[in-house]
């Protein structure tokens, strides 16, 4: 059949249809984590009056990143080297660029004497698939960050924040770790974004929350989910979508991808069970929201290690993923003044920054040499458990990501504040979606209140009887 003939045109000799299909499928799975996954999760895990605003922040960020990514940000992350931590900006829109074989120009790795150690990464599919795949990673990162500022950030400020943060923060981490930057060539391990995505979004989210300021007192004291079942639906999309998140990073449908997907599920399941067990042990109640948090921390912790560790290590990492962030969120958060002073709405600093940092350190311990050789550009890479010194590199890289995000995110927030307020005005904060967007999520009595006809029915008169409205009441 002509569709399978390697005759050039739409079927160049370098095209591997299996790899290309898996890469586009993986990218779409990652995209589904954001839209509709996190759109649903954010819209349901917050108080009813913020459901529309929270979901819309995620949806807007996704769309804004796609435009910025193909216009200038992709090449800043995976293009030719400009600085040791940044690529040269440029569009990724023309067919001449998008239809050629994928390549990461700065990824060729050399020995200290100048001899080639690992050739430039050139996957067997077109550049369009590579741009699409990493676009979905870039899109989910500010959406994760948004979890720290739900329920009070000015939407106009958010519209400005997303492209600025993508340009000056995300691209630096992506190029440094993945695109051929100094951390990539130093041999730092970040298989699928424990640092590039999770540590950066958790750190930047916390810093943004500081600059934006807290929610109103009433919301901060009581912020119940408006729909726990939809929260589970969003969480389910997030979990299953992680098969693309970690399974697509080898840039091929190979054995590393298989190992990564299995480890992802092992760690997430273990973490969820451990988190739930701790909730039962200390609070005597299994919490659905707690289980979702445990699932997320498990997925985050395994992300920098997914294709680099053995299955037993994924279980160990899952135990720590379900316990260390639980401890920081449930115990440390309530006792450390720095954490209590900043209103991090969904605790992103715990579920992503703490978990991402933890995953990076554990990767430096458990990374298995043979698995590393299948994926990493630096030969002889291995974790401390196998005689390496990888943990030192992991700590230095984490400090770079944390430091860069603290400084750059602060500068962006201060700059935006000169144009529009970062925080909504008080009248909008008191009302919520209807004041901000003129829309509401549900035509239901809200925020956990029971129906009270004396309060909620506009046809109820002051003498305790229904007033005549001239209209037939539907039953």
Coordinates of C-alpha atoms in Angstrom, one line a residue:
X1 CA 0.0 0.0 0.0
X2 CA 1.2 3.5 -0.9
X3 CA 0.6 4.7 2.7
X4 CA 3.4 2.4 3.9
X5 CA 5.9 2.9 1.1
X6 CA 9.0 4.8 2.2
X7 CA 9.1 6.8 -1.0
X8 CA 9.6 10.3 0.3
X9 CA 6.8 12.8 0.4
X10 CA 4.4 11.9 3.3
X11 CA 6.4 8.8 4.0
X12 CA 10.1 9.7 4.2
X13 CA 12.6 6.9 4.8
X14 CA 13.3 8.1 8.4
X15 CA 9.7 8.0 9.5
X16 CA 8.8 5.3 12.0
X17 CA 5.0 5.2 12.1
X18 CA 4.9 3.3 15.4
X19 CA 7.0 5.9 17.2
X20 CA 5.2 8.7 15.6
X21 CA 1.8 7.3 16.5
X22 CA 2.9 6.8 20.1
X23 CA 4.4 10.3 20.4
X24 CA 1.2 11.9 19.2
X25 CA -0.9 9.7 21.4
X26 CA 1.3 10.5 24.4
X27 CA 1.1 14.2 23.7
X28 CA -2.7 14.0 23.5
X29 CA -2.8 12.0 26.8
X30 CA -0.8 14.8 28.4
X31 CA -3.1 17.4 26.8
X32 CA -6.2 15.6 28.3
X33 CA -4.6 15.9 31.7
X34 CA -5.1 19.7 31.3
X35 CA -8.2 19.9 29.1
X36 CA -10.5 18.5 30.5
X37 CA -8.6 16.9 33.4
X38 CA -7.4 19.9 35.5
X39 CA -10.3 22.1 34.2
X40 CA -12.7 19.6 35.8
X41 CA -10.5 19.0 38.9
X42 CA -10.1 22.8 39.6
X43 CA -13.7 23.6 38.8
X44 CA -14.9 21.0 41.3
X45 CA -12.4 21.0 44.1
X46 CA -13.0 24.7 45.0
X47 CA -15.9 26.4 46.7
X48 CA -18.9 26.7 44.4
X49 CA -18.6 30.5 44.0
X50 CA -15.1 30.0 42.4
X51 CA -15.9 27.0 40.1
X52 CA -16.1 28.9 36.8
X53 CA -13.1 31.1 37.6
X54 CA -10.9 28.2 38.6
X55 CA -11.8 26.1 35.5
X56 CA -11.4 29.1 33.2
X57 CA -7.9 29.9 34.6
X58 CA -6.8 26.4 33.5
X59 CA -8.5 26.6 30.1
X60 CA -7.1 30.1 29.3
X61 CA -3.6 29.0 30.3
X62 CA -3.7 26.0 28.0
X63 CA -4.7 28.1 25.0
X64 CA -2.3 30.9 25.8
X65 CA 0.7 28.5 26.1
X66 CA -0.1 26.9 22.7
X67 CA 0.2 30.2 20.9
X68 CA 3.3 31.3 22.7
X69 CA 4.9 27.9 22.3
X70 CA 4.8 27.7 18.5
X71 CA 5.5 31.4 18.1
X72 CA 8.7 31.7 20.1
X73 CA 9.0 29.5 23.2
X74 CA 9.6 26.0 21.7
X75 CA 13.0 27.1 20.2
X76 CA 13.9 28.8 23.5
X77 CA 13.4 25.4 25.1
X78 CA 14.7 22.9 22.5
X79 CA 16.4 25.0 19.8
X80 CA 20.0 26.1 19.2
X81 CA 22.0 27.2 22.2
X82 CA 22.0 30.9 23.0
X83 CA 23.2 30.7 26.6
X84 CA 24.0 27.7 28.8
X85 CA 20.5 27.8 30.1
X86 CA 18.5 29.2 27.2
X87 CA 17.9 28.5 23.5
X88 CA 17.5 31.0 20.7
X89 CA 13.9 32.2 20.3
X90 CA 12.1 31.7 17.0
X91 CA 8.9 30.4 15.4
X92 CA 8.0 26.8 14.9
X93 CA 5.3 27.3 12.3
X94 CA 6.7 26.7 8.8
X95 CA 6.3 23.4 7.0
X96 CA 10.0 23.4 6.2
X97 CA 10.8 23.2 9.9
X98 CA 7.9 21.1 11.0
X99 CA 8.1 18.3 8.4
X100 CA 11.8 17.6 8.7
X101 CA 13.0 14.8 11.0
X102 CA 12.9 15.8 14.7
X103 CA 16.1 16.8 16.3
X104 CA 17.3 18.6 19.5
X105 CA 20.3 20.5 18.2
X106 CA 22.1 21.1 21.5
X107 CA 21.7 17.6 22.8
X108 CA 24.9 16.1 21.3
X109 CA 27.1 15.2 24.3
X110 CA 30.9 15.2 24.3
X111 CA 33.6 13.8 26.5
X112 CA 35.9 16.2 28.3
X113 CA 38.5 15.7 25.6
X114 CA 36.0 16.8 22.9
X115 CA 35.2 13.3 21.5
X116 CA 31.5 12.6 20.9
X117 CA 29.9 10.6 23.7
X118 CA 26.3 10.6 22.6
X119 CA 24.9 11.8 19.3
X120 CA 22.3 14.4 18.9
X121 CA 18.8 13.2 19.6
X122 CA 17.0 12.6 16.3
X123 CA 13.7 10.7 16.9
X124 CA 12.1 8.9 14.0
X125 CA 9.2 11.2 13.4
X126 CA 8.7 14.8 12.2
X127 CA 9.5 17.9 14.2
X128 CA 5.8 18.7 14.3
X129 CA 5.3 15.7 16.6
X130 CA 8.1 16.9 18.9
X131 CA 6.7 20.5 19.0
X132 CA 3.2 19.1 19.9
X133 CA 4.5 16.8 22.5
X134 CA 6.5 19.4 24.5
X135 CA 3.7 21.9 24.0
X136 CA 1.5 19.8 26.1
X137 CA 4.1 19.7 28.9
X138 CA 4.6 23.4 28.7
X139 CA 0.8 24.0 28.9
X140 CA 0.2 21.9 32.0
X141 CA 2.9 23.7 34.0
X142 CA 1.3 27.1 34.6
X143 CA -2.1 25.3 35.1
X144 CA -0.5 23.4 38.0
X145 CA 0.9 26.7 39.2
X146 CA -2.6 28.2 39.1
X147 CA -3.7 25.9 41.9
X148 CA -1.8 28.1 44.4
X149 CA -3.8 31.3 43.5
X150 CA -7.3 30.0 42.9
X151 CA -10.1 32.0 44.5
X152 CA -8.6 35.5 44.3
X153 CA -6.1 36.3 41.4
X154 CA -7.3 38.9 39.0
X155 CA -8.0 37.2 35.7
X156 CA -6.5 40.1 33.8
X157 CA -3.3 39.7 35.7
X158 CA -3.4 36.0 35.0
X159 CA -3.8 36.7 31.3
X160 CA -0.5 38.6 31.4
X161 CA 1.3 36.3 33.8
X162 CA 1.0 33.1 31.8
X163 CA 3.0 34.1 28.6
X164 CA 5.5 36.0 30.7
X165 CA 6.2 33.1 33.1
X166 CA 6.4 30.6 30.2
X167 CA 8.9 32.8 28.4
X168 CA 11.2 33.7 31.3
X169 CA 10.9 30.8 33.6
X170 CA 9.7 27.6 32.0
X171 CA 11.9 27.8 28.9
X172 CA 15.0 28.2 31.1
X173 CA 14.2 25.0 33.1
X174 CA 13.3 23.1 29.9
X175 CA 16.5 24.0 28.0
X176 CA 18.8 23.6 31.0
X177 CA 17.4 20.1 31.8
X178 CA 16.2 18.7 28.5
X179 CA 17.2 20.9 25.6
X180 CA 20.9 20.6 25.8
X181 CA 21.7 23.1 28.5
X182 CA 24.3 23.0 31.3
X183 CA 22.3 20.7 33.6
X184 CA 21.6 18.3 30.7
X185 CA 25.2 17.9 29.9
X186 CA 26.3 17.7 33.6
X187 CA 24.2 14.6 33.8
X188 CA 21.3 15.7 36.0
X189 CA 18.4 13.2 35.9
X190 CA 14.9 14.6 35.2
X191 CA 13.3 11.9 33.2
X192 CA 9.9 13.6 32.6
X193 CA 9.7 16.8 34.5
X194 CA 10.0 16.4 38.2
X195 CA 12.1 19.6 38.2
X196 CA 11.2 21.2 34.9
X197 CA 7.4 21.0 35.6
X198 CA 6.6 20.1 39.2
X199 CA 9.4 21.7 41.2
X200 CA 9.1 24.9 39.1
X201 CA 5.3 25.1 39.2
X202 CA 5.2 24.4 43.0
X203 CA 7.9 27.0 43.7
X204 CA 6.5 29.6 41.4
X205 CA 2.9 29.0 42.6
X206 CA 4.0 29.6 46.2
X207 CA 5.8 32.8 45.3
X208 CA 2.9 34.0 43.1
X209 CA 0.5 33.3 46.0
X210 CA 2.7 35.5 48.2
X211 CA 2.6 38.4 45.8
X212 CA -1.1 38.1 45.0
X213 CA -2.1 37.9 48.7
X214 CA -4.7 35.7 50.5
X215 CA -8.3 34.8 49.8
X216 CA -10.9 36.6 51.9
X217 CA -11.0 35.4 55.5
X218 CA -14.3 33.5 55.0
X219 CA -12.9 31.5 52.0
X220 CA -9.6 30.7 53.7
X221 CA -11.4 29.4 56.8
X222 CA -13.9 27.3 54.8
X223 CA -13.3 26.2 51.2
X224 CA -15.2 22.9 50.7
X225 CA -15.2 21.2 47.3
X226 CA -18.4 21.8 45.4
X227 CA -18.4 18.4 43.7
X228 CA -16.2 15.6 45.1
X229 CA -17.3 13.1 42.4
X230 CA -16.2 15.5 39.6
X231 CA -12.9 15.9 41.5
X232 CA -12.4 12.2 41.2
X233 CA -13.2 12.4 37.5
X234 CA -10.6 15.1 36.9
X235 CA -8.1 13.1 39.1
X236 CA -8.8 10.0 37.0
X237 CA -7.9 11.8 33.8
X238 CA -4.8 13.1 35.4
X239 CA -3.7 9.6 36.5
X240 CA -4.4 7.9 33.2
X241 CA -2.9 10.8 31.2
X242 CA 0.3 10.3 33.1
X243 CA 0.9 7.3 30.8
X244 CA 1.7 9.8 28.1
X245 CA 3.5 12.1 30.5
X246 CA 6.1 9.5 31.4
X247 CA 5.6 7.0 28.5
X248 CA 6.4 9.5 25.8
X249 CA 9.7 10.8 27.1
X250 CA 12.0 8.2 25.5
X251 CA 10.8 9.7 22.2
X252 CA 10.0 6.2 21.0
X253 CA 7.7 3.3 21.7
X254 CA 10.5 1.3 23.2
X255 CA 11.2 -0.8 26.4
X256 CA 12.0 2.3 28.4
X257 CA 8.5 3.7 27.8
X258 CA 7.0 0.4 29.0
X259 CA 9.1 0.5 32.2
X260 CA 8.2 4.1 32.8
X261 CA 4.4 3.6 32.4
X262 CA 4.4 0.6 34.8
X263 CA 6.5 2.4 37.4
X264 CA 4.2 5.4 37.2
X265 CA 1.2 3.3 38.1
X266 CA 3.0 1.4 40.9
X267 CA 4.2 4.6 42.6
X268 CA 0.9 6.4 42.3
X269 CA -1.1 3.5 43.7
X270 CA 1.3 3.0 46.6
X271 CA 1.3 6.7 47.4
X272 CA -2.5 6.9 47.4
X273 CA -2.8 3.9 49.8
X274 CA -0.2 5.3 52.1
X275 CA -1.8 8.8 52.2
X276 CA -5.2 7.3 52.9
X277 CA -3.7 5.0 55.6
X278 CA -2.2 8.1 57.3
X279 CA -5.5 9.9 57.2
X280 CA -7.2 7.0 58.8
X281 CA -4.5 6.6 61.4
X282 CA -4.3 10.2 62.5
X283 CA -7.8 11.6 61.7
X284 CA -9.9 8.4 61.8
X285 CA -11.5 9.2 58.5
X286 CA -10.4 8.2 54.9
X287 CA -10.6 11.4 52.9
X288 CA -11.3 11.3 49.1
X289 CA -9.6 14.6 48.7
X290 CA -6.6 13.2 50.6
X291 CA -6.5 10.2 48.4
X292 CA -6.4 12.5 45.3
X293 CA -3.5 14.4 46.9
X294 CA -1.7 11.1 47.6
X295 CA -2.3 10.1 44.0
X296 CA -0.8 13.3 42.7
X297 CA 2.3 13.2 44.9
X298 CA 2.9 9.6 43.8
X299 CA 2.8 10.7 40.2
X300 CA 5.0 13.7 40.8
X301 CA 7.6 11.7 42.8
X302 CA 8.1 9.0 40.1
X303 CA 8.2 11.5 37.2
X304 CA 12.0 12.3 37.4
X305 CA 12.7 8.6 37.8
X306 CA 10.0 6.7 35.8
X307 CA 12.2 5.0 33.2
X308 CA 15.4 4.9 35.4
X309 CA 14.4 2.8 38.4
X310 CA 13.3 -0.7 39.1
X311 CA 9.8 -1.7 40.2
X312 CA 10.7 -2.3 43.8
X313 CA 12.2 1.2 43.9
X314 CA 8.9 2.6 42.6
X315 CA 7.2 1.1 45.6
X316 CA 9.7 2.6 48.0
X317 CA 9.3 6.0 46.3
X318 CA 5.5 5.6 46.5
X319 CA 5.7 5.0 50.3
X320 CA 7.8 8.2 50.7
X321 CA 5.5 10.1 48.2
X322 CA 2.5 9.3 50.3
X323 CA 4.1 10.2 53.7
X324 CA 6.6 13.0 53.3
X325 CA 4.3 15.5 51.5
X326 CA 1.5 14.4 53.8
X327 CA 3.7 15.4 56.8
X328 CA 4.6 18.7 55.3
X329 CA 1.0 19.5 54.4
X330 CA -0.8 18.2 57.5
X331 CA 1.9 19.0 60.2
X332 CA 4.6 21.4 59.0
X333 CA 2.2 23.7 57.1
X334 CA 0.2 24.5 60.3
X335 CA 3.3 25.2 62.4
X336 CA 5.8 26.9 60.1
X337 CA 5.1 30.7 60.0
X338 CA 6.4 31.0 56.4
X339 CA 3.8 28.5 55.2
X340 CA 0.9 29.7 57.3
X341 CA 1.6 33.3 56.1
X342 CA 1.2 32.4 52.4
X343 CA -2.3 31.3 51.2
X344 CA -1.5 28.4 48.8
X345 CA -5.0 27.4 47.9
X346 CA -4.5 23.8 46.9
X347 CA -1.2 23.2 48.7
X348 CA 0.8 23.1 45.4
X349 CA 4.0 23.7 47.3
X350 CA 3.5 20.4 49.0
X351 CA 2.1 18.3 46.2
X352 CA 4.5 19.6 43.5
X353 CA 7.4 21.4 45.0
X354 CA 8.1 19.1 47.9
X355 CA 7.1 16.0 45.9
X356 CA 9.2 17.1 42.9
X357 CA 12.3 17.8 45.0
X358 CA 11.8 14.5 46.8
X359 CA 11.5 12.6 43.5
X360 CA 14.6 14.2 42.2
X361 CA 16.6 13.2 45.3
X362 CA 15.2 9.6 45.2
X363 CA 16.1 9.4 41.6
X364 CA 19.7 10.2 42.5
X365 CA 19.6 7.3 44.9
X366 CA 17.8 4.6 43.0
X367 CA 18.7 5.2 39.4
X368 CA 19.8 1.8 38.0
X369 CA 22.9 1.9 35.7
X370 CA 21.5 -0.3 32.8
X371 CA 18.2 1.7 32.7
X372 CA 20.2 4.9 32.8
X373 CA 22.3 3.7 29.8
X374 CA 19.1 3.2 27.8
X375 CA 18.0 6.8 28.2
X376 CA 20.6 9.3 29.5
X377 CA 23.2 11.0 27.3
X378 CA 25.9 10.8 29.9
X379 CA 27.3 7.3 30.1
X380 CA 28.0 5.5 33.4
X381 CA 25.2 7.4 35.1
X382 CA 23.9 5.7 38.3
X383 CA 22.3 6.4 41.6
X384 CA 24.0 6.4 45.0
X385 CA 22.6 2.9 45.7
X386 CA 24.8 1.7 42.8
X387 CA 27.9 3.6 43.7
X388 CA 27.3 6.9 42.1
X389 CA 27.3 10.5 43.4
X390 CA 24.2 11.5 41.6
X391 CA 22.4 13.0 44.6
X392 CA 24.8 16.0 44.7
X393 CA 23.9 16.9 41.1
X394 CA 20.2 16.5 41.9
X395 CA 20.4 18.9 44.8
X396 CA 22.4 21.5 42.9
X397 CA 19.9 21.3 40.0
X398 CA 16.9 21.6 42.4
X399 CA 18.4 24.7 44.0
X400 CA 18.9 26.3 40.5
X401 CA 15.3 25.7 39.6
X402 CA 14.0 26.9 43.0
X403 CA 16.2 30.0 42.9
X404 CA 15.4 30.9 39.3
X405 CA 11.7 30.6 39.9
X406 CA 11.8 32.7 43.1
X407 CA 13.6 35.6 41.4
X408 CA 11.9 35.5 38.0
X409 CA 8.3 34.9 39.3
X410 CA 8.8 37.8 41.8
X411 CA 9.9 40.1 39.0
X412 CA 7.0 39.2 36.8
X413 CA 4.5 39.7 39.6
X414 CA 5.9 43.1 40.5
X415 CA 5.9 44.2 36.9
X416 CA 2.3 43.1 36.3
X417 CA 1.3 45.0 39.5
X418 CA 2.3 48.2 37.8
X419 CA -0.3 47.5 35.1
X420 CA -3.2 45.8 36.8
X421 CA -3.8 44.6 40.4
X422 CA -2.8 41.0 41.1
X423 CA -5.7 40.5 43.4
X424 CA -9.3 40.9 42.7
X425 CA -11.2 43.8 44.3
X426 CA -13.0 43.0 47.6
X427 CA -16.5 43.2 46.0
X428 CA -15.6 40.5 43.5
X429 CA -13.9 38.3 46.2
X430 CA -17.1 38.4 48.2
X431 CA -19.3 37.3 45.3
X432 CA -17.1 35.1 43.1
X433 CA -17.9 33.9 39.6
X434 CA -21.0 36.0 39.0
X435 CA -19.1 39.2 39.8
X436 CA -16.0 38.2 37.8
X437 CA -17.5 36.5 34.8
X438 CA -21.2 37.1 35.0
X439 CA -21.6 33.3 35.0
X440 CA -22.2 30.6 37.7
X441 CA -21.4 26.9 37.6
X442 CA -24.6 25.5 39.1
X443 CA -28.2 26.7 39.7
X444 CA -28.0 25.0 43.1
X445 CA -27.8 26.1 46.7
X446 CA -24.2 26.5 47.4
X447 CA -21.2 25.9 49.6
X448 CA -22.7 23.1 51.6
X449 CA -25.8 25.0 52.8
X450 CA -29.1 23.2 53.2
X451 CA -32.1 24.6 51.4
X452 CA -33.9 27.1 53.6
X453 CA -37.0 28.5 51.9
X454 CA -37.0 31.6 54.1
X455 CA -33.5 32.4 52.8
X456 CA -33.4 31.0 49.3
X457 CA -36.9 31.3 47.8
X458 CA -37.6 34.7 46.3
X459 CA -41.4 33.9 46.4
X460 CA -41.4 33.4 50.1
X461 CA -43.1 36.3 51.9
X462 CA -42.2 37.7 55.3
X463 CA -45.3 36.2 56.9
X464 CA -44.1 32.7 56.2
X465 CA -46.3 32.0 53.1
X466 CA -45.5 31.9 49.4
X467 CA -46.3 35.1 47.8
X468 CA -48.3 35.1 44.6
X469 CA -46.1 35.7 41.6
X470 CA -48.6 35.2 38.9
X471 CA -46.6 32.3 37.5
X472 CA -47.2 28.5 37.9
X473 CA -44.6 26.9 40.2
X474 CA -43.0 23.8 38.7
X475 CA -42.8 20.9 41.0

